[in-house]
Tab-separated table of N, CA and C in Angstrom:
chain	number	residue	atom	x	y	z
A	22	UNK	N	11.087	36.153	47.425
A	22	UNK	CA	10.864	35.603	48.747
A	22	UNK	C	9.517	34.885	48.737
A	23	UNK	N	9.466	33.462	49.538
A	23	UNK	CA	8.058	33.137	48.962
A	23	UNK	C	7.595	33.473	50.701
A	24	UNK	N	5.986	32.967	50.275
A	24	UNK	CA	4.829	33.083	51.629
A	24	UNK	C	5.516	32.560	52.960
A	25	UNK	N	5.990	31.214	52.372
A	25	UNK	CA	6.455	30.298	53.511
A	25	UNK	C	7.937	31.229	54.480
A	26	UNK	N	8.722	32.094	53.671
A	26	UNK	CA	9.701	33.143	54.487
A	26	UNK	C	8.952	34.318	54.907
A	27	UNK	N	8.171	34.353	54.346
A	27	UNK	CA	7.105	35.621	54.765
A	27	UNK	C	6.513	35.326	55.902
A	28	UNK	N	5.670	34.375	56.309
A	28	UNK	CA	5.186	34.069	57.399
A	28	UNK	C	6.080	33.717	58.483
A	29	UNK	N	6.970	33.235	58.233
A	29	UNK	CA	7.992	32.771	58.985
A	29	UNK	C	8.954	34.107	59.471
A	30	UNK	N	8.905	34.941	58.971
A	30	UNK	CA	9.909	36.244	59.119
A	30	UNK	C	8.575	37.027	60.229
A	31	UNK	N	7.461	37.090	60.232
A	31	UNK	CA	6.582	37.955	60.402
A	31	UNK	C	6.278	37.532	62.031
A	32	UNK	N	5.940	35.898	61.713
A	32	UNK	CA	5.519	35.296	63.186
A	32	UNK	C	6.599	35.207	64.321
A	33	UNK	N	7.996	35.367	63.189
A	33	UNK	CA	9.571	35.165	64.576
A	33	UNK	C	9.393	36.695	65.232
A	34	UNK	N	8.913	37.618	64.576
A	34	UNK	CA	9.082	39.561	64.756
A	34	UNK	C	8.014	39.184	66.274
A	35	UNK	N	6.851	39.132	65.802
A	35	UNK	CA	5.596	39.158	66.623
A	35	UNK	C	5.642	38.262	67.973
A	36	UNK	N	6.502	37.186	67.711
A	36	UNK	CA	6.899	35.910	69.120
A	36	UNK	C	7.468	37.055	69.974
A	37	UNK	N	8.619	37.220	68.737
A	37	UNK	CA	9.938	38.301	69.469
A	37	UNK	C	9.016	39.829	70.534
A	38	UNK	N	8.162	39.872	70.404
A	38	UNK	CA	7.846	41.078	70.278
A	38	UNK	C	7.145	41.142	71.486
A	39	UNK	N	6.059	39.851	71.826
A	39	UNK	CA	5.074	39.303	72.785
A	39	UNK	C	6.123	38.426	73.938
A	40	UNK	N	7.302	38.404	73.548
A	40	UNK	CA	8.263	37.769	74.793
A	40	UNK	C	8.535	39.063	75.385
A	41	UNK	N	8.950	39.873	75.084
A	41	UNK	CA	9.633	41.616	75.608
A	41	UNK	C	8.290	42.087	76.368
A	42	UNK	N	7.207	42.393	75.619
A	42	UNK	CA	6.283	42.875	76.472
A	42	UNK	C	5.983	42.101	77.585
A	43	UNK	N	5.856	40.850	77.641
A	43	UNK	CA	5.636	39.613	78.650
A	43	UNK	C	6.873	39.795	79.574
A	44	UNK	N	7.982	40.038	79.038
A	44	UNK	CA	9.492	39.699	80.314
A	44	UNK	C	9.094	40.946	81.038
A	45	UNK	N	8.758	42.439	80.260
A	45	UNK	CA	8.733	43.478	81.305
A	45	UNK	C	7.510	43.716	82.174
A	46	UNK	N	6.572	43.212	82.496
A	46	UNK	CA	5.571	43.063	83.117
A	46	UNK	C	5.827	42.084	84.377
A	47	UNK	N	5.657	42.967	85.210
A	47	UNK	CA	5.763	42.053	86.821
A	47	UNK	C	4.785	41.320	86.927
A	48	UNK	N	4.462	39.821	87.387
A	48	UNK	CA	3.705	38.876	87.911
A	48	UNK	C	2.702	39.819	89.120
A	49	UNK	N	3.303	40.490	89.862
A	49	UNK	CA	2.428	41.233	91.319
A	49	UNK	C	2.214	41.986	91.210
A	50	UNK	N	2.027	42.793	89.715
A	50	UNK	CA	1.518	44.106	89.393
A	50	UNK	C	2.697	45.169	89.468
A	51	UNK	N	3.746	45.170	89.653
A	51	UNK	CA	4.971	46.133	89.452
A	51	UNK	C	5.409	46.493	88.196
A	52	UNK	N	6.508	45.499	87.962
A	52	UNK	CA	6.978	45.919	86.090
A	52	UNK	C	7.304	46.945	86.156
A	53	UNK	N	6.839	47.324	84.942
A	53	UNK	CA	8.106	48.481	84.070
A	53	UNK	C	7.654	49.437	84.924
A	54	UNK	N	5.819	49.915	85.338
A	54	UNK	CA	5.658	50.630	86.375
A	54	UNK	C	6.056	50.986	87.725
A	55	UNK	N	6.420	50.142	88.246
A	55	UNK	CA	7.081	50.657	89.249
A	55	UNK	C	8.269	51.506	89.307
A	56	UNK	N	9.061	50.841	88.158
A	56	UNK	CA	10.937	51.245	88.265
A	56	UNK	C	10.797	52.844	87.217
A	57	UNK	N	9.284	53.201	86.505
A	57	UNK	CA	9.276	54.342	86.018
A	57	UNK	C	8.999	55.184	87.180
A	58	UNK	N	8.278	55.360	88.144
A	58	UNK	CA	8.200	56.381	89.241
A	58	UNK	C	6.635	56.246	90.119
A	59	UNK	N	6.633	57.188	90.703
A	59	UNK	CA	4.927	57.694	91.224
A	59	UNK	C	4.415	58.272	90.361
A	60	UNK	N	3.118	58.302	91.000
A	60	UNK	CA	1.784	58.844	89.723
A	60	UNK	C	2.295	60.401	89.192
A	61	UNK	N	3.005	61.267	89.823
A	61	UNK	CA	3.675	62.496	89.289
A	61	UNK	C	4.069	62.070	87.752
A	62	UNK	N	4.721	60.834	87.519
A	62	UNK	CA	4.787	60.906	85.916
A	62	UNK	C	3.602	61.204	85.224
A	63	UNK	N	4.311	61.362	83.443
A	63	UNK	CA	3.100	61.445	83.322
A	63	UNK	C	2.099	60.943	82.103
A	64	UNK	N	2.657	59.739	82.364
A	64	UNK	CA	1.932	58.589	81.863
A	64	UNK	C	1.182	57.776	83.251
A	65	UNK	N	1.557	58.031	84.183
A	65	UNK	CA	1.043	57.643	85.384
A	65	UNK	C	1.678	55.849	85.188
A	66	UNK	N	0.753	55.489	86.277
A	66	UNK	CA	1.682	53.710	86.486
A	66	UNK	C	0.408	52.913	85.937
A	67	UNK	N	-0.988	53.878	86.321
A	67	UNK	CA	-2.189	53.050	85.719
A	67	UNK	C	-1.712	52.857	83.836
A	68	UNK	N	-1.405	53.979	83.312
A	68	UNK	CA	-1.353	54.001	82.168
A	68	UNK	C	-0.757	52.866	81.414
A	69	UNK	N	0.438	52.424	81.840
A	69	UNK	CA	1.720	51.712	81.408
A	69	UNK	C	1.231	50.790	81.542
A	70	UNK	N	0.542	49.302	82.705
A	70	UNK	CA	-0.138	48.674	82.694
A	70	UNK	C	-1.358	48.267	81.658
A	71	UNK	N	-2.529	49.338	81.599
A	71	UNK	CA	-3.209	49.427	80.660
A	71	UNK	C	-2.780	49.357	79.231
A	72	UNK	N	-1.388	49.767	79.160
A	72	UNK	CA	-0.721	49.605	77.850
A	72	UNK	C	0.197	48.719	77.608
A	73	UNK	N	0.718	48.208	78.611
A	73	UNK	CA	1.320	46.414	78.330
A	73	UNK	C	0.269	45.411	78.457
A	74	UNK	N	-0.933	45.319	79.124
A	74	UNK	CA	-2.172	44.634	78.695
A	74	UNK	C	-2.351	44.652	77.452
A	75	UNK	N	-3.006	46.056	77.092
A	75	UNK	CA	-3.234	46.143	75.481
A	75	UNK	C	-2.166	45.256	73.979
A	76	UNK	N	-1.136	45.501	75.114
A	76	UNK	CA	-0.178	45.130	73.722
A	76	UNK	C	0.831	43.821	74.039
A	77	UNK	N	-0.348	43.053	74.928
A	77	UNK	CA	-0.251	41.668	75.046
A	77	UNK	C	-1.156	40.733	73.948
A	78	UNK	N	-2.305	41.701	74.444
A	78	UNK	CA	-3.561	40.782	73.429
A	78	UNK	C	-3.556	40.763	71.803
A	79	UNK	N	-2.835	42.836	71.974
A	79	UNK	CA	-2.888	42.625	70.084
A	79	UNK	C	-2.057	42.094	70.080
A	80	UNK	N	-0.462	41.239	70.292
A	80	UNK	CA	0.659	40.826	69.853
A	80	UNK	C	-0.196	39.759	69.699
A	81	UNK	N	-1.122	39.070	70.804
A	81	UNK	CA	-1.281	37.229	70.868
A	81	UNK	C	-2.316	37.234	69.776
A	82	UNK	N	-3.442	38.201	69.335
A	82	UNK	CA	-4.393	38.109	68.023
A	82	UNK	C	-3.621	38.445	67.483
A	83	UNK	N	-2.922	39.448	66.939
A	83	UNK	CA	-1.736	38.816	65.610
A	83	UNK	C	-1.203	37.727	65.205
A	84	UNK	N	-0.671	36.727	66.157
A	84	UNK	CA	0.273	35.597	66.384
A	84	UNK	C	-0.795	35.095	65.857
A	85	UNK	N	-1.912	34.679	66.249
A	85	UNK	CA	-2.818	33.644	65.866
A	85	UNK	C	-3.100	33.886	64.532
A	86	UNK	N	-3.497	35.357	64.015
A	86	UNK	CA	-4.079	35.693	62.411
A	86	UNK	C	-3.315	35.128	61.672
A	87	UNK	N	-1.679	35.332	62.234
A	87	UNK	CA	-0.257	35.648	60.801
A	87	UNK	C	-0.652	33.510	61.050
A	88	UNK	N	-0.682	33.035	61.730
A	88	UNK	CA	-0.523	31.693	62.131
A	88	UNK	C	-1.678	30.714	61.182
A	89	UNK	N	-3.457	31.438	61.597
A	89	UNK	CA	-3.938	30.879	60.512
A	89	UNK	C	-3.730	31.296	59.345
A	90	UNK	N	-3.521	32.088	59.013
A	90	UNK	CA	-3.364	32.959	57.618
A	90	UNK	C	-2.343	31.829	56.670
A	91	UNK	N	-0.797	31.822	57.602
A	91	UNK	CA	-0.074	30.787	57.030
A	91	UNK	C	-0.564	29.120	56.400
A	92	UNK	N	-1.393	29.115	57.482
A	92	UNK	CA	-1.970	27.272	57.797
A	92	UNK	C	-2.930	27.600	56.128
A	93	UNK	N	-3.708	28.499	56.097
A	93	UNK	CA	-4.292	28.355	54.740
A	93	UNK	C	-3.839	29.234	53.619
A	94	UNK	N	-2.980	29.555	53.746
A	94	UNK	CA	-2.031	29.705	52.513
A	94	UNK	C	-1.248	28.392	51.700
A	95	UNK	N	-0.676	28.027	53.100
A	95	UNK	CA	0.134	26.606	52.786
A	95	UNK	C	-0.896	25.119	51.787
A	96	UNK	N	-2.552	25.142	52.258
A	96	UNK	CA	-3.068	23.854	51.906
A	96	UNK	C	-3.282	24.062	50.182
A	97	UNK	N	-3.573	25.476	49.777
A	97	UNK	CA	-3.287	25.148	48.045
A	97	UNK	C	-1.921	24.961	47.373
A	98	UNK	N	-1.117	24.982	48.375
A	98	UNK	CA	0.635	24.512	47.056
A	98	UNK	C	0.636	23.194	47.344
A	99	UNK	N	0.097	22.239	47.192
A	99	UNK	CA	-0.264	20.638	46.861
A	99	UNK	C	-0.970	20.346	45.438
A	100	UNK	N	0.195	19.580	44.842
A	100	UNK	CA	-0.576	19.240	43.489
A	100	UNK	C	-1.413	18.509	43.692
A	101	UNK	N	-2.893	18.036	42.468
A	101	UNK	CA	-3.216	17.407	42.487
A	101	UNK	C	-3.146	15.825	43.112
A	102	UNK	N	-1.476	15.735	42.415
A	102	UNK	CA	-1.570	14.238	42.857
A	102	UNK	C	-1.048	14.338	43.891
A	103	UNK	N	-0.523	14.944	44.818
A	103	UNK	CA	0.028	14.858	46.291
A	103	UNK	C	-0.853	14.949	46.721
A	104	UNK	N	-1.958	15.201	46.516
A	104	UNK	CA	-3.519	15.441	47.442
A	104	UNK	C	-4.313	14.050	47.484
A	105	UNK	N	-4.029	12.965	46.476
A	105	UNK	CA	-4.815	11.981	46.442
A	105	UNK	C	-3.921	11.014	46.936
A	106	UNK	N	-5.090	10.252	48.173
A	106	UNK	CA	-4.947	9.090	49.057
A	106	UNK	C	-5.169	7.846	48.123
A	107	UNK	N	-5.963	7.840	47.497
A	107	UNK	CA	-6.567	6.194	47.009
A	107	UNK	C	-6.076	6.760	45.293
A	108	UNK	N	-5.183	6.326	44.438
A	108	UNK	CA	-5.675	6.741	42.996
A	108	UNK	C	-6.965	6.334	42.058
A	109	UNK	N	-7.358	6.915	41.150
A	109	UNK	CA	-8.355	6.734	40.506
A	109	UNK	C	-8.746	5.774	39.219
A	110	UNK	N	-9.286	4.657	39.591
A	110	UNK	CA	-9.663	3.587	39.262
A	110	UNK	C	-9.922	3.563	37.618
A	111	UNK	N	-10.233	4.612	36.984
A	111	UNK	CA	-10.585	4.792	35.554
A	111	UNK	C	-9.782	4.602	34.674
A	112	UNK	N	-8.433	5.582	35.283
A	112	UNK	CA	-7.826	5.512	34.429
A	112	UNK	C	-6.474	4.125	34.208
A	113	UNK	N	-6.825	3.287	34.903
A	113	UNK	CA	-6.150	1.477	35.004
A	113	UNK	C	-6.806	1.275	33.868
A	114	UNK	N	-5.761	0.450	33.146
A	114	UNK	CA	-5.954	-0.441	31.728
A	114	UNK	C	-7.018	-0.765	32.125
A	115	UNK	N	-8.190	-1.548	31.237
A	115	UNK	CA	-8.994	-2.355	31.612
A	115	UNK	C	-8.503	-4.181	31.311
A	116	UNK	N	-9.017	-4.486	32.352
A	116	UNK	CA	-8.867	-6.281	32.753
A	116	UNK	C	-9.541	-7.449	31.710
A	117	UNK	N	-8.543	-7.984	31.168
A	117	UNK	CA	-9.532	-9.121	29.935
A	117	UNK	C	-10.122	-9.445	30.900
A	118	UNK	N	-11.671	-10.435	30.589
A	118	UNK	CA	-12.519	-10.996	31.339
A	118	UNK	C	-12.148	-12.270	31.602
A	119	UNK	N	-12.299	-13.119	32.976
A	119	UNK	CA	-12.002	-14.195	33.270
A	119	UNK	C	-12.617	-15.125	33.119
A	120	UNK	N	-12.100	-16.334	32.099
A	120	UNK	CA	-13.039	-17.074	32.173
A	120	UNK	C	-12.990	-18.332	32.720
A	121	UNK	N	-14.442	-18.903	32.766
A	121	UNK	CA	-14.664	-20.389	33.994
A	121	UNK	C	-13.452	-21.333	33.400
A	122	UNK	N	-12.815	-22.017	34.430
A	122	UNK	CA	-12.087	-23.374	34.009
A	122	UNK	C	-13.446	-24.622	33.884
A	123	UNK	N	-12.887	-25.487	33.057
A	123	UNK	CA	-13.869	-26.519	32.759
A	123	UNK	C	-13.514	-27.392	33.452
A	124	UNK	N	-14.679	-28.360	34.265
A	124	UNK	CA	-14.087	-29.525	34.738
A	124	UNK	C	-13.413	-30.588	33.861
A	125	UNK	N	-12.301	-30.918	33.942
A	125	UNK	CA	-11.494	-31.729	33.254
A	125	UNK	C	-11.648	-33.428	34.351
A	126	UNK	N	-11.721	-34.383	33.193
A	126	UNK	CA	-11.989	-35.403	33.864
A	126	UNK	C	-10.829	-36.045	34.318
A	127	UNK	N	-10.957	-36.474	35.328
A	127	UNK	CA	-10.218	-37.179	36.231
A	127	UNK	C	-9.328	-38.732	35.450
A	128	UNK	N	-8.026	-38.519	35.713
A	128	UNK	CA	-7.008	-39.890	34.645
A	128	UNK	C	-6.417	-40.831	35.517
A	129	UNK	N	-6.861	-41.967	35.742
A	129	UNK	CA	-7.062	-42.994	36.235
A	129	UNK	C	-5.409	-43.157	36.191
C-alpha cells in the first residue's frame, strides 16, 4: 500500500469522523445533550458538550497534521527531471563559432 492510500484512507476516517461529531451537536446548545436526559445522568449534559467540543478540535488538528504530513510526503517522489523548469545549459552540444560574412562587392 503506498503513502498516497495511506493518507487518503486516514484523512476519509478523520473527515468521516469530524462530520458525526459535528451532525450530533445542536447549533443552540442542545444535541446529543439534551435527548440524553437531566443533570441526574451521569455524565451530566455539561460533560457531553465539553466532550463533543474536545473532539471537534482534536478531529480538525488531526485533519490538518494527516493533511500537511501528506503535502510533504508527496514533494520528494519527483524525479530530478520532473522538478526542472528551465533545462541545463551545459550539458547542450557546444555551438561552432560564427563567423563575420565579408562584404562582397556589388555586380553591376
Amino acid at each position: 500500500m503506498s503513502t498516497f492510500s495511506i493518507f487518503l484512507v486516514l484523512i476519509t476516517i478523520v473527515c468521516f469522523l469530524l462530520i458525526v461529531v459535528i451532525m450530533v451537536q445542536n447549533p443552540k446548545g442542545g444535541g446529543l445533550s439534551s435527548t440524553i436526559g437531566g443533570s441526574q445522568m451521569l455524565g451530566g449534559v455539561q460533560k457531553t458538550t465539553d466532550f463533543l467540543d474536545k473532539s471537534t478540535w482534536t478531529l480538525a488538528t488531526i485533519l490538518i497534521a494527516l493533511i500537511l504530513l501528506s503535502s510533504l510526503s508527496f514533494t520528494g517522489t519527483l524525479s530530478d527531471t520532473d522538478s526542472k523548469i528551465i533545462d541545463n545549459t551545459e550539458t547542450a552540444a557546444p555551438v561552432a563559432p560564427v563567423t563575420p560574412i565579408q562584404d562582397v562587392p556589388a555586380t553591376k
